[in-house]
Short mmCIF file of C-alpha atoms in Angstrom, two decimals:
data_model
loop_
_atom_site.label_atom_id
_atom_site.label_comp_id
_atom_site.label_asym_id
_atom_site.label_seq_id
_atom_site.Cartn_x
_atom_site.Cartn_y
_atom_site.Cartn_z
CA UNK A 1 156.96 198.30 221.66
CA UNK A 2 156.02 200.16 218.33
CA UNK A 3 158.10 199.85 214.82
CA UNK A 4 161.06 201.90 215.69
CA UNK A 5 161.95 204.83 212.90
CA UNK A 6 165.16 204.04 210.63
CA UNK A 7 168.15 205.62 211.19
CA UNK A 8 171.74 204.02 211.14
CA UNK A 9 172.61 202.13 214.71
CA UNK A 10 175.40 200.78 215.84
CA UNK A 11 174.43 197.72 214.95
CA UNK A 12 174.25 198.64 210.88
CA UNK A 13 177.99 199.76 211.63
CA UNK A 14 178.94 196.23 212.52
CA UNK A 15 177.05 194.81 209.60
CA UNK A 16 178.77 196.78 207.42
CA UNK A 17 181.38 195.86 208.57
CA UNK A 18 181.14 191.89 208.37
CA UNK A 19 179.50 192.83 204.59
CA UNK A 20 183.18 193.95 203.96
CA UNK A 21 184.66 191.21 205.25
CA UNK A 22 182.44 188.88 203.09
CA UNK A 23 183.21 190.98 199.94
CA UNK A 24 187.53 190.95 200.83
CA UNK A 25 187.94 187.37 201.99
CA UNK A 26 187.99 183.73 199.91
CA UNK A 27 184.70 181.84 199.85
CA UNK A 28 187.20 179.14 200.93
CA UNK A 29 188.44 180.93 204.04
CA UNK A 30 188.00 179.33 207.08
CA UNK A 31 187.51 182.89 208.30
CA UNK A 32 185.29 183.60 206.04
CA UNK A 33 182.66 181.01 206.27
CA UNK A 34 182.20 182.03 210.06
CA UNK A 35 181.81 185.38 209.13
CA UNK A 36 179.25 184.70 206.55
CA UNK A 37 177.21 182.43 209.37
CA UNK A 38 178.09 185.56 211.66
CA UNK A 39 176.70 187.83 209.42
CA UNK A 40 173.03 186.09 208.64
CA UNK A 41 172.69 186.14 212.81
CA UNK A 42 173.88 190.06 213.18
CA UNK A 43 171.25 191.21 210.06
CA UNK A 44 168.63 189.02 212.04
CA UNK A 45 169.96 190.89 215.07
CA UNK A 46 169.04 193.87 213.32
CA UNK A 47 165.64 193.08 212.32
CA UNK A 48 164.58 192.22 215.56
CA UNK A 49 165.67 195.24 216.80
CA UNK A 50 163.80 197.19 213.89
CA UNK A 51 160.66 195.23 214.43
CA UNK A 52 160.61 196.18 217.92
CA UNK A 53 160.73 192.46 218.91
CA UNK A 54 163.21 193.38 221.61
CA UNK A 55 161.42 194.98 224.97
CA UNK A 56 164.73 196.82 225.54
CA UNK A 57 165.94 197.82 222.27
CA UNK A 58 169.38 199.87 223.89
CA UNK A 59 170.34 196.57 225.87
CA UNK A 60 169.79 194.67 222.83
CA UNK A 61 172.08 197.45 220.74
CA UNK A 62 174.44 197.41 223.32
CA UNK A 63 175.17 193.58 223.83
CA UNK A 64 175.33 192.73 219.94
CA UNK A 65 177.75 195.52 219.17
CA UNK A 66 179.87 194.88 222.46
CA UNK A 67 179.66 191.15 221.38
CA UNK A 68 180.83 191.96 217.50
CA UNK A 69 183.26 193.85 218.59
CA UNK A 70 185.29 191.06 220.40
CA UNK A 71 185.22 188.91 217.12
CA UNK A 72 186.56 192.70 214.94
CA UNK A 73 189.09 192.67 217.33
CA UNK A 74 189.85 189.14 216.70
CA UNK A 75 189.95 189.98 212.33
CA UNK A 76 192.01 193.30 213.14
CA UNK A 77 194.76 191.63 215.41
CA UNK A 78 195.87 188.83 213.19
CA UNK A 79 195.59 191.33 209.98
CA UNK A 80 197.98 193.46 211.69
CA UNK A 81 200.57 190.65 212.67
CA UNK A 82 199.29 190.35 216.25
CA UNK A 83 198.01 187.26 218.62
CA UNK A 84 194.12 186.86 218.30
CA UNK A 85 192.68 185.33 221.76
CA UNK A 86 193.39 181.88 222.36
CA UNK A 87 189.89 180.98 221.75
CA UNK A 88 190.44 182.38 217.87
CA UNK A 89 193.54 181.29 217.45
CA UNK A 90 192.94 177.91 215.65
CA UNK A 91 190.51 179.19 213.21
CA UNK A 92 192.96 182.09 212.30
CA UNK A 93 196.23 179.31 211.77
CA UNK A 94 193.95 176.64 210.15
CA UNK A 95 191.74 178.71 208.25
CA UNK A 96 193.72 177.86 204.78
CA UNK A 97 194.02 174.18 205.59
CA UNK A 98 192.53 171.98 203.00
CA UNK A 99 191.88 169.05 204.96
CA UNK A 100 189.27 170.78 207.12
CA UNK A 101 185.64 171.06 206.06
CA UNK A 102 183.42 174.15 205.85
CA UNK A 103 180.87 172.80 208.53
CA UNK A 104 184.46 172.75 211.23
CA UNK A 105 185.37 176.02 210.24
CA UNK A 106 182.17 177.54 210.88
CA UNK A 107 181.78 176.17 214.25
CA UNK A 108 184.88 176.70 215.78
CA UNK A 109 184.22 179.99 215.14
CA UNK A 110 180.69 179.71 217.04
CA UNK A 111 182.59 178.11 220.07
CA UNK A 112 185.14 180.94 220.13
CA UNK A 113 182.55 183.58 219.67
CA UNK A 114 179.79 182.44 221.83
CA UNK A 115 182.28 180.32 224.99
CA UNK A 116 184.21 183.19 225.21
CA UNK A 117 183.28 186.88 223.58
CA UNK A 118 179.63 186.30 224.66
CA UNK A 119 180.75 186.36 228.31
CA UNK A 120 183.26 189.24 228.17
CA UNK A 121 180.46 190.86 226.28
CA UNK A 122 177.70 190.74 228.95
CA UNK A 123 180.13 192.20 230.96
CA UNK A 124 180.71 195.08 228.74
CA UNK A 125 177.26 195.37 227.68
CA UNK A 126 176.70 195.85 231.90
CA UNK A 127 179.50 198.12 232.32
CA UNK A 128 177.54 200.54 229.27
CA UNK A 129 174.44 200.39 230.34
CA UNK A 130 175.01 200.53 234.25
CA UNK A 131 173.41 197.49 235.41
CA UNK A 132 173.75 194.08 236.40
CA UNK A 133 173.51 190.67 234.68
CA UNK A 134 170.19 189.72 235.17
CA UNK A 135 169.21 192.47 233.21
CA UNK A 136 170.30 191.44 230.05
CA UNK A 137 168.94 188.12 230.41
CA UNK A 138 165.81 188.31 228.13
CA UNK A 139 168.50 189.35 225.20
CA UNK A 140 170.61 187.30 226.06
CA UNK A 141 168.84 184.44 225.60
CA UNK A 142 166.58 186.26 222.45
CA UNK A 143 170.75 186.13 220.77
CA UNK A 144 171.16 183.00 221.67
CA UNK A 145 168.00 181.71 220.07
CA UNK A 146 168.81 182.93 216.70
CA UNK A 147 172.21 181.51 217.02
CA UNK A 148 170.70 177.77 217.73
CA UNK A 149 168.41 178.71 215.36
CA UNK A 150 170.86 179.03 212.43
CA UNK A 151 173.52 176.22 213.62
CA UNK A 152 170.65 173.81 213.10
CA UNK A 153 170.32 175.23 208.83
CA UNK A 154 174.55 175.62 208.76
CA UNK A 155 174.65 171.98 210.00
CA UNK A 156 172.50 170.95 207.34
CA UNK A 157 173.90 173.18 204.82
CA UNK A 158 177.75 172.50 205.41
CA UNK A 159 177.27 168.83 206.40
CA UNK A 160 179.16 166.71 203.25
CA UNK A 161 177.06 163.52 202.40
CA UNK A 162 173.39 162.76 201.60
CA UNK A 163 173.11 161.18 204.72
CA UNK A 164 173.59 163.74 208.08
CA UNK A 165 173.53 160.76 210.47
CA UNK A 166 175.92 158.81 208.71
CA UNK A 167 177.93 157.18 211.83
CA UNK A 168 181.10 156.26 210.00
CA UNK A 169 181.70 159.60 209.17
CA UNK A 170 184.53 161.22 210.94
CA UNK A 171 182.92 164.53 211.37
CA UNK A 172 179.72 163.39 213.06
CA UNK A 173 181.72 161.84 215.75
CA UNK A 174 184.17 165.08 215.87
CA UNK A 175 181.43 167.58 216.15
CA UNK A 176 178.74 165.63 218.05
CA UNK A 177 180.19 165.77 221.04
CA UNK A 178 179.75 169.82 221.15
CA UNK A 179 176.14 171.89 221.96
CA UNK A 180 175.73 175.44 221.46
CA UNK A 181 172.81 175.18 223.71
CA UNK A 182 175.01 173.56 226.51
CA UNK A 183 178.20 176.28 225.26
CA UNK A 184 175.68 178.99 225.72
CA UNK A 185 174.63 178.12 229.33
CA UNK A 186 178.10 177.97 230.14
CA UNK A 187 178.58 181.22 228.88
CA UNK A 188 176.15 182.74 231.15
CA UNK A 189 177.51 181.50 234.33
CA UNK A 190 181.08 182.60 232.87
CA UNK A 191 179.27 186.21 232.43
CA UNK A 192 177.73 185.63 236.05
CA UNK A 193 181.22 184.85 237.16
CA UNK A 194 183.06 187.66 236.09
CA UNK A 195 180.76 190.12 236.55
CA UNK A 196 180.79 188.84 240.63
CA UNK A 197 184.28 188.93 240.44
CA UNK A 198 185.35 192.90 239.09
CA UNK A 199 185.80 194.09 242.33
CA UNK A 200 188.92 191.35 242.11
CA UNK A 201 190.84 192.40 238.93
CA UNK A 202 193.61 189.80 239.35
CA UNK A 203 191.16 186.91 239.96
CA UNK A 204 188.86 187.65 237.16
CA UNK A 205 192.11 188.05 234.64
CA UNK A 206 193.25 185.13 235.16
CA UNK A 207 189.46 183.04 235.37
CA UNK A 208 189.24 185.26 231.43
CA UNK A 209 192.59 183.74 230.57
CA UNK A 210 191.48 180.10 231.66
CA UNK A 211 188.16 180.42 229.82
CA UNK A 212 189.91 181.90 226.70
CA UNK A 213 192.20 179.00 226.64
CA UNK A 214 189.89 175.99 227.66
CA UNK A 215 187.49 177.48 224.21
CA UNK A 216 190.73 177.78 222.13
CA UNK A 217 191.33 173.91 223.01
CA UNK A 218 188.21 173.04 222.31
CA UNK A 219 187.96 175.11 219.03
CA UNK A 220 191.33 173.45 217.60
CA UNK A 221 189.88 169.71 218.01
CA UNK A 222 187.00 171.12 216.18
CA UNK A 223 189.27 171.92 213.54
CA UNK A 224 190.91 168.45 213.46
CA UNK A 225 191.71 167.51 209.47
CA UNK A 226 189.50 165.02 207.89
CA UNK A 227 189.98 162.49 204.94
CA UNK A 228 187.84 163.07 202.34
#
């Protein structure tokens, strides 16, 4: 596929947007360093799609917006006094607490986004475009490289201490137990899941509601508090 011509997509929308977000929140903010990590993978998002690296540019459009839009929602609902999803929830209550570390902050927020809104996002993204899973499996997993792809730099980044491997450390034993790669394989048999189950509305509610709540648990160990 060619260089596609530049004109504003949906997908500049939603960077705008998280650019906002950068430029109103804290550096501090727990919220706010998962936005900035969710930012650098939405412009790269955007790139790709620009370059014409995607073979299906309008699934690739479709999946990254319907996929930022479950993490807006998240921002909009607990700036407007309302309950985020369970999987957000932690980040949102700890996200001023000084005894948690940039690095935990910034993954939670990766387990929320990608164990939960990635799923409910394929399903979306299939709903929009009129076809099934399978179909959105090449950007799928093109989204999900760029994600690994960047947790390996914020790891190195926002891990404290010359030494990244250092055992003693509280935080290598807290985080090491979790995998994007394994969180995003999960995801896609959630998507698989729910997308077999629409014809059952009450069934796939409540498998959402277990999966939104199993990520939230696993999202507020991540965010633990640490001695210095």
């Amino acid at each position: 596929m060619g260089q596609l011509a530049h004109f504003t997509t949906p997908v500049d929308i939603v960077v705008s947007r998280l650019r906002a977000l950068d430029e109103e929140l804290p550096a501090r903010d727990g919220v706010a360093v998962f936005n900035r990590v969710y930012l650098a993978v939405t412009e790269a998002v955007d790139r790709s799609v620009d370059a014409g690296r995607f073979a299906d540019a309008r699934a690739a459009i479709a999946l990254d917006v319907r996929f930022a839009e479950r993490y807006l929602a998240a921002v909009d609902a607990a700036a407007n006094g309302r309950r985020p999803p369970a999987c957000w929830r932690p980040l949102f209550q700890l996200r001023r607490h000084p005894g948690v570390r940039p690095l935990q902050f910034a993954l939670s927020g990766i387990n929320a986004h990608i164990g939960h809104d990635l799923a409910l996002a394929v399903v979306d993204a299939c709903r929009t475009l009129d076809c099934e899973p399978a179909e959105l499996e090449d950007e799928f997993d093109r989204v999900g490289d760029l994600l690994v792809s960047l947790e390996e730099r914020i790891r190195e980044e926002l891990m404290p201490g010359p030494d990244l491997f250092q055992i003693a450390d509280p935080l290598t034993h807290l985080l090491g137990s979790w995998s994007l790669e394994r969180a995003r394989e999960a995801t896609w048999t959630a998507a698989r899941a729910l997308w077999a189950l629409r014809g059952l509305p009450d069934v796939a509610e409540e498998f959402t509601e277990r999966l939104d709540a199993a990520v939230g648990l696993a999202g507020r160990l991540m965010l633990t508090p640490l001695p210095d």
